[in-house]
Every structure is written in structure tokens, then in C-alpha cells.
Tab-separated table of C-alpha atoms and ligand atoms in Angstrom:
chain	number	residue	atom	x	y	z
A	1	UNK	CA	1.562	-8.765	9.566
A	2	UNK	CA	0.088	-8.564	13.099
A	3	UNK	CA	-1.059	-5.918	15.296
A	4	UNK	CA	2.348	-5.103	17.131
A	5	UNK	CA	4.343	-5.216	14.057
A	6	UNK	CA	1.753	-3.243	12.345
A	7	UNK	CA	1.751	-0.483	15.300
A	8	UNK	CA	5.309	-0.626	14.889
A	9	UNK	CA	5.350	0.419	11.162
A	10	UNK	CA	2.637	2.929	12.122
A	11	UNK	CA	5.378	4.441	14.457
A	12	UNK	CA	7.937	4.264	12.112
A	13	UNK	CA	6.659	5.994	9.272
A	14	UNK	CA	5.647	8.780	11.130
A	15	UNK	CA	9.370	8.728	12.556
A	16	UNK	CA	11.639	8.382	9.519
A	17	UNK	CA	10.103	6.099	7.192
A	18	UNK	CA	12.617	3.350	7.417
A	19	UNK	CA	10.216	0.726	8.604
A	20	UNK	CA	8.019	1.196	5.583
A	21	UNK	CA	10.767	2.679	2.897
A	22	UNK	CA	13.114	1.007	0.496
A	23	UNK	CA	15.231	-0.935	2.864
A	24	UNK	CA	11.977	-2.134	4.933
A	25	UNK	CA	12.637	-5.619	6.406
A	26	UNK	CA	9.122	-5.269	7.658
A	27	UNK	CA	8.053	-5.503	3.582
A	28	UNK	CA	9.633	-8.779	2.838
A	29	UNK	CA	10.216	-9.801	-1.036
A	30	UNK	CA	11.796	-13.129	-0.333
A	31	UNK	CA	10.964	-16.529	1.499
A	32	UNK	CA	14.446	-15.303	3.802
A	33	UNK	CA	13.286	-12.356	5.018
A	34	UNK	CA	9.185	-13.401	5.256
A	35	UNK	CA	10.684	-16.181	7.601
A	36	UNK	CA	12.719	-13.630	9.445
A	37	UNK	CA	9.458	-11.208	9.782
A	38	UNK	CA	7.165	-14.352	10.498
A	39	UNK	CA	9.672	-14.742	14.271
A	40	UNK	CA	9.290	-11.200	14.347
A	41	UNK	CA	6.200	-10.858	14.316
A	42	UNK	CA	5.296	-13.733	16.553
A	43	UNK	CA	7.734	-12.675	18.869
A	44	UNK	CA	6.083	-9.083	19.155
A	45	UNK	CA	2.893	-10.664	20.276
A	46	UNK	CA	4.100	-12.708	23.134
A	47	UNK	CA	5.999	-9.468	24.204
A	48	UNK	CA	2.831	-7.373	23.436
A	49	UNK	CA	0.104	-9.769	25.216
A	50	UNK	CA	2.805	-9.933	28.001
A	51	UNK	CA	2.639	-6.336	28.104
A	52	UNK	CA	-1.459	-6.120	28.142
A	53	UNK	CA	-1.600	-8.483	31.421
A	54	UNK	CA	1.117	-6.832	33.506
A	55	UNK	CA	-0.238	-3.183	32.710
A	56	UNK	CA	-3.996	-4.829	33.807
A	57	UNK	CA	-2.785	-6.442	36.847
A	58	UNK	CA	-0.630	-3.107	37.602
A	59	UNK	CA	-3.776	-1.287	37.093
A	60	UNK	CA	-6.125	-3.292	39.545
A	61	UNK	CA	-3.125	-3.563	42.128
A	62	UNK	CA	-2.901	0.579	42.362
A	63	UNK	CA	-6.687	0.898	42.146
A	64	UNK	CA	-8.192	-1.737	44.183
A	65	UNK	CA	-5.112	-1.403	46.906
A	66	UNK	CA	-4.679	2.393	46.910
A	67	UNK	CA	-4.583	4.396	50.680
A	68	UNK	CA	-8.254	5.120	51.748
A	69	UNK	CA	-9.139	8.527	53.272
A	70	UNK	CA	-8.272	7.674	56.903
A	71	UNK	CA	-6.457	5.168	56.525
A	72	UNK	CA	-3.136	5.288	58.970
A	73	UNK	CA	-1.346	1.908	59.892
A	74	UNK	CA	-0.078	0.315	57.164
A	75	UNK	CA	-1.561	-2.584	55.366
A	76	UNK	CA	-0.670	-5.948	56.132
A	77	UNK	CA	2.748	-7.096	54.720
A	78	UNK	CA	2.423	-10.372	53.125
A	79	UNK	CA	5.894	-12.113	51.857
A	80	UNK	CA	5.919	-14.672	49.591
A	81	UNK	CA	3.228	-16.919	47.427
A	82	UNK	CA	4.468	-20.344	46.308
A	83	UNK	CA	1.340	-20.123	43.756
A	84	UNK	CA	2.169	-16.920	42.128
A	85	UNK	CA	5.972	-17.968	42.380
A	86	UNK	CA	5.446	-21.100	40.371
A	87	UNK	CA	3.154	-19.454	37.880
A	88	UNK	CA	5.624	-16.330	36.844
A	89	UNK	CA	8.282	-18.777	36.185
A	90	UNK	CA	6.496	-21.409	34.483
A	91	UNK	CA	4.706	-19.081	32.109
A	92	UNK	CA	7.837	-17.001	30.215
A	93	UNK	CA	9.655	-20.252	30.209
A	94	UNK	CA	6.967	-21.750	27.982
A	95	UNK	CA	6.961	-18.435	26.484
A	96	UNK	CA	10.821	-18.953	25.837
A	97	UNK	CA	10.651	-22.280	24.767
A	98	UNK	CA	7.702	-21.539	21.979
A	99	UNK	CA	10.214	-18.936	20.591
A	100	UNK	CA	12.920	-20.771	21.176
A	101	UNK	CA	11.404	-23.723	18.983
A	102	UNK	CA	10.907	-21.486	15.904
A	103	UNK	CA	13.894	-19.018	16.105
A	104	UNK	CA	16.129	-22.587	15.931
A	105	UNK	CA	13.880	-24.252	13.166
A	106	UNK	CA	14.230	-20.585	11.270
A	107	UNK	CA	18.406	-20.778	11.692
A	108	UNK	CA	18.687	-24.672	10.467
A	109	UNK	CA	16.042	-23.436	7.612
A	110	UNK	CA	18.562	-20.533	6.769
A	111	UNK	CA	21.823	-22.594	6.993
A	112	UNK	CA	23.026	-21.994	3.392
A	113	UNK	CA	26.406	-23.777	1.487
A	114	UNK	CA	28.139	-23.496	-1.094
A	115	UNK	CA	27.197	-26.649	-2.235
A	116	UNK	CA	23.137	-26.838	-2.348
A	117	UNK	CA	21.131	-27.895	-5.016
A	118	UNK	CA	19.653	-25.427	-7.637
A	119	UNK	CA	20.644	-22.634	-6.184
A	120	UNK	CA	23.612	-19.496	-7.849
A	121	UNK	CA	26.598	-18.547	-5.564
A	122	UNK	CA	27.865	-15.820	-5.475
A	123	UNK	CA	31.315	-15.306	-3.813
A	124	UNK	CA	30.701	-11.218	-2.020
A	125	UNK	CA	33.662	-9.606	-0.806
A	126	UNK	CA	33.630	-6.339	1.556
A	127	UNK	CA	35.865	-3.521	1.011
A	128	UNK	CA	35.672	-0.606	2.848
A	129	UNK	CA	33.767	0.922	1.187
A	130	UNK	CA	32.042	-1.212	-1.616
A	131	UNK	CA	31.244	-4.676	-2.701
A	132	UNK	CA	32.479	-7.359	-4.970
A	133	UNK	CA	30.467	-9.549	-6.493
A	134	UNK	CA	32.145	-12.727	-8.001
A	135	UNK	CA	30.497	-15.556	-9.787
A	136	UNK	CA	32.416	-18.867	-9.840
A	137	UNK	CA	29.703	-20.974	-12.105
A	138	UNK	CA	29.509	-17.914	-14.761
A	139	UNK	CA	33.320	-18.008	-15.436
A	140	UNK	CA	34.521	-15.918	-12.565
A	141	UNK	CA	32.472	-12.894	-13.576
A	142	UNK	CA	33.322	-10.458	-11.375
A	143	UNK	CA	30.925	-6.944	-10.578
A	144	UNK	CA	30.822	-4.206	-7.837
A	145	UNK	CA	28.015	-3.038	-5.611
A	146	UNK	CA	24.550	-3.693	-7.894
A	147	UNK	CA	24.548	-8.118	-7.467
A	148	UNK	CA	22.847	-9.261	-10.285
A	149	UNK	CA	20.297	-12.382	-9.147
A	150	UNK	CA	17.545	-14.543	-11.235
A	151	UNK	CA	14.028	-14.232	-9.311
A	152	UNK	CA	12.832	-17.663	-7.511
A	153	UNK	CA	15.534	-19.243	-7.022
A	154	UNK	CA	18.375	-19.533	-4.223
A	155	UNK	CA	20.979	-17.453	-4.230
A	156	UNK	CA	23.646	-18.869	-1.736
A	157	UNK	CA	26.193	-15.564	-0.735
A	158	UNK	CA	29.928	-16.558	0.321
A	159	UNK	CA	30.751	-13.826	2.365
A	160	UNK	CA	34.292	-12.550	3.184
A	161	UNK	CA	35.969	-9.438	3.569
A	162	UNK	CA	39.641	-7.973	2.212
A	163	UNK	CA	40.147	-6.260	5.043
A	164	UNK	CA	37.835	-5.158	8.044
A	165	UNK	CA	34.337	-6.989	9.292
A	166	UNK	CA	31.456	-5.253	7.311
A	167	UNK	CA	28.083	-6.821	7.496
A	168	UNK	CA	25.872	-7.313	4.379
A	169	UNK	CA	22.155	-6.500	4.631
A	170	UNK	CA	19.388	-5.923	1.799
A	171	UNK	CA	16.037	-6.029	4.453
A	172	UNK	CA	13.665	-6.713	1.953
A	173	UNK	CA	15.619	-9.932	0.982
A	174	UNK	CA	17.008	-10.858	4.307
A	175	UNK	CA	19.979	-10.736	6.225
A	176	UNK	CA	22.290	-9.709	8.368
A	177	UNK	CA	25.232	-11.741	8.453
A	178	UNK	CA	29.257	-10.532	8.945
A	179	UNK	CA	31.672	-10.484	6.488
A	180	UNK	CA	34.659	-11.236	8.306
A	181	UNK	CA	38.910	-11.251	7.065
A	182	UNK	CA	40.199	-14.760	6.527
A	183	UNK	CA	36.358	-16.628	6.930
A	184	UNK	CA	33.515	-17.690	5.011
A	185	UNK	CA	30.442	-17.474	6.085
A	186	UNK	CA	26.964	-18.613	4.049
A	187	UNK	CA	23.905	-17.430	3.820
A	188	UNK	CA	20.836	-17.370	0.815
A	189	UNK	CA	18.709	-14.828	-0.391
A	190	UNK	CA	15.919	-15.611	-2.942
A	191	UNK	CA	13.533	-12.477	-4.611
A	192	UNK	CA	9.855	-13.584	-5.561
A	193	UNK	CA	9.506	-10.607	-8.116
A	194	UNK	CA	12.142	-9.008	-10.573
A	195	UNK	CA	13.103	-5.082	-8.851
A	196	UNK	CA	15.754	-3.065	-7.103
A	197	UNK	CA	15.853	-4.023	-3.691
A	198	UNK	CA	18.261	-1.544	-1.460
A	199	UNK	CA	20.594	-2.790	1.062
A	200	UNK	CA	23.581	-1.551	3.074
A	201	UNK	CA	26.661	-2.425	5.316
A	202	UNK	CA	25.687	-3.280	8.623
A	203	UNK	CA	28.781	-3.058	10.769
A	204	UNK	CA	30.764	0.158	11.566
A	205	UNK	CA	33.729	-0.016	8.931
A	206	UNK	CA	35.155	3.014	8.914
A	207	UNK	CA	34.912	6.719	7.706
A	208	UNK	CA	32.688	5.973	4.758
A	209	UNK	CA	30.780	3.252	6.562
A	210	UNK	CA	27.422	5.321	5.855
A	211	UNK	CA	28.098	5.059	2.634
A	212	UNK	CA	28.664	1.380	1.744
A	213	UNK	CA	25.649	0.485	0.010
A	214	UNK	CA	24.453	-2.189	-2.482
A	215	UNK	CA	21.397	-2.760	-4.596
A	216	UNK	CA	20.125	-6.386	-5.680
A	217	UNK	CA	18.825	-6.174	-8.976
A	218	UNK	CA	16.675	-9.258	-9.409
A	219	UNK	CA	15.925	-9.966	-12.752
A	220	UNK	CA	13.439	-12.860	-14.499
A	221	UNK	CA	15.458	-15.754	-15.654
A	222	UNK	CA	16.030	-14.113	-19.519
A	223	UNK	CA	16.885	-11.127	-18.384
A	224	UNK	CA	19.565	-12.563	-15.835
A	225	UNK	CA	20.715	-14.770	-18.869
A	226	UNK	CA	21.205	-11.832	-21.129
A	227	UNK	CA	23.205	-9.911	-18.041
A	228	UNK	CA	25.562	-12.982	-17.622
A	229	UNK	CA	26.341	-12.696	-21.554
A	230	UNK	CA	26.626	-9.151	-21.511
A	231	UNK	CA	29.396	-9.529	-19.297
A	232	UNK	CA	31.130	-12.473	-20.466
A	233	UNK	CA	31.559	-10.117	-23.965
A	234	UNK	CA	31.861	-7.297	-22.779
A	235	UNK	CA	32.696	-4.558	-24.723
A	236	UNK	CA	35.647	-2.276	-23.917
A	237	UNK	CA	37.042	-1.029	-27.454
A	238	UNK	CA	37.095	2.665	-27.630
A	239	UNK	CA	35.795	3.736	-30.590
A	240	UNK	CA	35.626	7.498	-30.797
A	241	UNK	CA	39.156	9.523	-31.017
A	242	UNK	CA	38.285	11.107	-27.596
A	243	UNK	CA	37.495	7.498	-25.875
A	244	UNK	CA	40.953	6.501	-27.478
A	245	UNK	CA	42.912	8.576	-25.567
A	246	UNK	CA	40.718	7.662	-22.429
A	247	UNK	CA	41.222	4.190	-23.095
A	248	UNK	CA	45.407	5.159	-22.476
A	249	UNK	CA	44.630	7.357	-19.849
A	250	UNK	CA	43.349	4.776	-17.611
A	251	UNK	CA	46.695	3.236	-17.771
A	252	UNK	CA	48.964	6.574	-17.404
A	253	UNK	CA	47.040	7.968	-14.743
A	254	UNK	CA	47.086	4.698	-12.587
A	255	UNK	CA	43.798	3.953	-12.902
A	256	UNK	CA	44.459	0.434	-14.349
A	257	UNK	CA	46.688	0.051	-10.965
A	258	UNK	CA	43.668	-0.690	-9.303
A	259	UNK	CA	40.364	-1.502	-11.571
A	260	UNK	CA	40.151	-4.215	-13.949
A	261	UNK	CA	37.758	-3.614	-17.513
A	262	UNK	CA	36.905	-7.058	-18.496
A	263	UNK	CA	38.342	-7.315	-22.050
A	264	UNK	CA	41.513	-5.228	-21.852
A	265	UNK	CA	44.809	-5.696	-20.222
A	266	UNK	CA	43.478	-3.815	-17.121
A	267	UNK	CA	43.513	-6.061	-14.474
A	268	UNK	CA	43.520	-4.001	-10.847
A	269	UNK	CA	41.819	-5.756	-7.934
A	270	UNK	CA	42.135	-3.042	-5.221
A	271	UNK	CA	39.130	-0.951	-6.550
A	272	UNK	CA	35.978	-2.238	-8.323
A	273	UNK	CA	35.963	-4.191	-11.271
A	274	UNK	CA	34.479	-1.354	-14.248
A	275	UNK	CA	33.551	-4.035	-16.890
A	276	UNK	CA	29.824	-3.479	-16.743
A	277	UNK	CA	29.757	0.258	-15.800
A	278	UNK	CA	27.174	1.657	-18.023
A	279	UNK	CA	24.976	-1.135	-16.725
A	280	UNK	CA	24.782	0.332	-13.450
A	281	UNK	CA	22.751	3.084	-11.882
A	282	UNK	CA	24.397	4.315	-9.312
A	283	UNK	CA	28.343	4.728	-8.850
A	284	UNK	CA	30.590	5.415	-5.740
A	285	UNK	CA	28.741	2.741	-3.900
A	286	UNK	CA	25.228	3.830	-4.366
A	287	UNK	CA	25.757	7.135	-3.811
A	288	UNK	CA	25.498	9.087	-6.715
A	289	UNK	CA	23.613	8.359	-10.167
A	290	UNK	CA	25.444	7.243	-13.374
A	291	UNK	CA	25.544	10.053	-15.509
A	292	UNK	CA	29.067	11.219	-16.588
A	293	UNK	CA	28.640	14.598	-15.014
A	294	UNK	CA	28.917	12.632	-11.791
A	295	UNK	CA	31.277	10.223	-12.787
A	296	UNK	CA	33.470	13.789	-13.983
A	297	UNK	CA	33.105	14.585	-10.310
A	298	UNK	CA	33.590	11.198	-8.877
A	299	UNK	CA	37.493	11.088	-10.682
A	300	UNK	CA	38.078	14.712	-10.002
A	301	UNK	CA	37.894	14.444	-6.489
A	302	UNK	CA	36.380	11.376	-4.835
A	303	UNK	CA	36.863	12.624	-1.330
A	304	UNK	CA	34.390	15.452	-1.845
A	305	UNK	CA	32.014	12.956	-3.088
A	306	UNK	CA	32.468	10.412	-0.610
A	307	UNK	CA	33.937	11.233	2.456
A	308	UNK	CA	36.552	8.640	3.433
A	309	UNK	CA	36.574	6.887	0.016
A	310	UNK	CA	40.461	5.144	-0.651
A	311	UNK	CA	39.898	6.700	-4.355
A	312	UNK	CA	42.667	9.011	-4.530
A	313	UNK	CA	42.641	11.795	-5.795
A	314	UNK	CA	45.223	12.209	-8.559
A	315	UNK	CA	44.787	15.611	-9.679
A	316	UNK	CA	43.995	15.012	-13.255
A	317	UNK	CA	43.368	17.694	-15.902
A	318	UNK	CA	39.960	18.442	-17.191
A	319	UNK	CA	41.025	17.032	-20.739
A	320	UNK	CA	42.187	13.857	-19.025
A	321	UNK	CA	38.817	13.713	-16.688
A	322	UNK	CA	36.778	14.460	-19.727
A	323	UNK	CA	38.450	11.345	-22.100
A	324	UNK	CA	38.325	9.149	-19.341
A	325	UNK	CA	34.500	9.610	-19.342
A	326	UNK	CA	33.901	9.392	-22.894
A	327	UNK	CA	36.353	6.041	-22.167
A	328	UNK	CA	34.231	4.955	-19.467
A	329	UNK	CA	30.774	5.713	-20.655
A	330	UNK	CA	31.308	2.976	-23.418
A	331	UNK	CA	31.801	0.624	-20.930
A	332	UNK	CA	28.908	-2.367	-21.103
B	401	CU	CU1	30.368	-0.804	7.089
């Protein structure tokens, strides 16, 4: 990383810590996102070396030309300088044309689609306010908000939306493209090491824009394997006498109206897909962590949780709350 980018970071984590914190883009983990810091970075120099001559010849200009003591008439007025003309035009557009040269070689590097070689795709869908993840060469496996990827290799990301533009970012990885209604667009990501790597929707969607957030969980190649199996048999039987009547509850209630539990006859698409719940650390989005005392609040009343969420609130009972956590917390 080079000096401007560096003073930049400096700046930033005595601000607010984003520049150096979990959703850094100046800490790349990915060859997307080290290729998007690399035109950063060389893009700060120019700007900064730029800088460092104008403030110099600024300098000399109000030193060497200041008003003596005495001095009454006014210097002489000099108007134009073909030499000094020619120069300040010539040098930014070589400037330009050195950026310009790697911010296009960068874009045609980046072009991703669905059809390159070795790489996963992953179809992503924005919702306002959460993600679906869909993968069409795993059977159609379908999860919400935590994407699942194998480290090293290309992950190509159709993006779409079901309903208003939301932009997916995860800085560490790369990014920022639109999802938009009724397109597709591509782009890849790749992770060098396994880890959580934080990321968030990047275009105003709404009341709970804020809180549209993702995590990529990039696992080695086993681990990724074992994931993918996991969820192809997943397992959704209730066993205890409390998760039994949890299990019907999600179909009374409505909640079956609008999630789908891999496994059972619950097939909703409006909200996310529940199959792998356990698996996942955070719920609403990102927001709060997995533990059924949230997930108890989460069904009680979403809105308190997450302003703006479409969850409704249906005014369960505690005894219906409390079986439809036992339900859910077999989930895996
Ligand atoms: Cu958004």
C-alpha cells in the first residue's frame, strides 16, 4: 500500500475505523479487490504528487511575488504563456491516459459470465432487505444472507433483484456492482484464505437499507464440500414433542406462506429460505446473533428488531413463539 493510501487509513482509523475494520476495501483478501486497491492506490499518487507541485509552486508564487514595503503601482500584468499553456494541458492528459490505461485493463480483467471456466456461480437475488443465494450447479441449493464460497477459486455472482436496485458489496472481496429488477449483471469474487468477510447493500433501498447485510463465509475446498452436502440432506424432522408442534405451527401461523425448509412441504419464496438455519450466525440479515433468545424476539416482533423489515408481525402466543424455536433450532 503506498503513502497516500496509507495516510488515508491513518485518517480513517482515527475517524471511524471503517478504512481499517471488517468491511475494509483498503485490506483486500481477494485478487478482485487487490486489483481494485492496486488503481486506487496508483491513482492516489498521481493526485497526491499533483498536489505536492501545485502547493510548491503556490508557495514560491506568494513568497517570491508578495507586495514589498513601499511598493505602490502595481506589478506588471502579464497575460498569457503559450509554454506554460501547452505544458498544463499536456501533463494531466498523460496523467489521464496512464489511469485511463489501467482502470480499462482492470474492467475487461473483471468482466465475469456465467459461463467461465473453473469457476462456482452463484445466482444472488436482492430483497429489500436480505439476500438469496442460489446455486444452479449444486442442485438449485438455495440460502439467505451468509454465501457460502470455496477459497481460490472464482466465484462468478449473477446479480438481480425481486424488486428495487440494491447494490452488493463485501470490500474485502471486491465489489460494487447493482442489482437491478428484470437484469443480470456479472461479476467474480475469489477469497485467498478461508474467514468471514463482511459486506453490505450499497444502494439506498428503503427503510431497512442500513440493515441489509451479508457475510461471505469462505471455506477450504472440504469444508465447502461438506456445506453443499449438508444442505442437499438437510435435516428438518422434528424430533422432540415440543419441535412437533413447531413443525405445524410454521404452517398455521403462515410462516410456510413465505419461507421454504428444504425437506418439508414448506415451500415460500417471499422470505428467506430456513433450510440451513442453525448453520448461520447471524439472523435478520446480519443483525442479530443466532441464539433462540433472539430468534424468540425476531418472530415476536420483527419490526422492533429491524426497523422496516416486511416480517410481519403476527401476534403469536409465547407457547407458539417458544415451539417454533425449538422447531427452528433443529434446523441444519
Ligand atoms: Cu440497500
Amino acid at each position: 500500500m503506498g503513502l497516500p493510501v496509507g495516510l488515508l487509513t491513518v485518517l480513517g482509523a482515527a475517524g471511524c475505523g471503517s478504512l481499517t475494520g471488517k468491511e475494509s476495501m483498503l485490506q483486500p483478501a481477494g485478487p478482485v479487490a487487490a486489483a481494485q486497491v492496486q488503481l486506487l492506490d496508483s491513482s492516489m499518487w498521481i493526485m497526491f504528487e499533483i498536489f505536492v507541485v501545485v502547493a510548491a509552486v503556490l508557495i514560491i508564487a506568494l513568497i517570491r511575488f508578495r507586495a514589498r514595503p513601499g511598493q505602490t503601482a502595481l506589478p506588471p500584468q502579464v497575460e498569457g504563456n503559450n509554454r506554460l499553456e501547452l505544458l498544463w494541458t499536456i501533463v494531466p492528459a498523460l496523467l489521464l491516459a496512464l489511469l485511463a490505461v489501467g482502470t480499462v485493463k482492470e474492467t475487461f480483467a473483471l468482466n465475469a459470465s456465467p459461463t467461465m471456466k473453473n469457476s462456482v456461480l452463484v445466482d444472488v437475488t436482492g430483497h429489500q432487505f436480505w439476500w438469496s443465494f442460489e446455486y444452479p450447479g449444486y442442485g438449485n441449493l438455495i440460502t439467505a444472507n451468509e454465501l457460502h464460497i470455496p477459497v481460490g477459486k472464482r466465484i462468478v455472482l449473477g446479480l438481480t433483484s425481486a424488486d428495487v436496485m440494491h447494490s452488493f458489496w463485501v470490500p474485502k472481496l471486491g465489489g460494487k456492482t447493482d442489482l437491478v429488477p428484470g437484469k443480470e449483471n456479472y461479476i467474480w469474487i475469489e477469497a485467498n484464505t478461508p474467514g468471514i468477510y463482511y459486506g453490505q447493500c450499497a444502494e439506498f433501498c428503503g427503510t431497512g437499507h442500513a440493515d441489509m447485510r451479508l457475510t461471505v463465509d469462505a471455506q477450504t475446498p472440504q469444508a465447502f464440500a461438506a456445506w453443499v452436502a449438508t444442505m442437499q440432506h438437510p435435516v428438518s424432522t422434528p424430533t422432540t414433542a415440543l419441535a412437533k408442534a413447531g413443525y405445524r405451527y410454521f404452517a398455521q401461523v403462515g410462516c410456510s406462506t413465505c419461507h421454504t425448509i428444504g425437506g418439508t412441504p414448506y415451500a415460500g419464496v417471499v422470505g428467506p429460505n430456513l433450510t440451513d438455519l442453525t448453520g448461520r450466525l447471524m439472523i435478520a440479515a446480519n443483525l442479530i446473533p443466532n441464539t433462540p433468545a433472539n430468534l424468540y424476539r425476531w418472530i415476536q416482533d420483527p419490526q422492533a428488531v429491524k426497523p422496516g423489515a416486511k416480517m410481519p408481525d403476527l401476534h403469536l402466543k409465547s407457547k407458539e413463539i417458544t415451539a417454533l424455536v425449538a422447531y427452528l433450532e433443529q434446523l441444519k
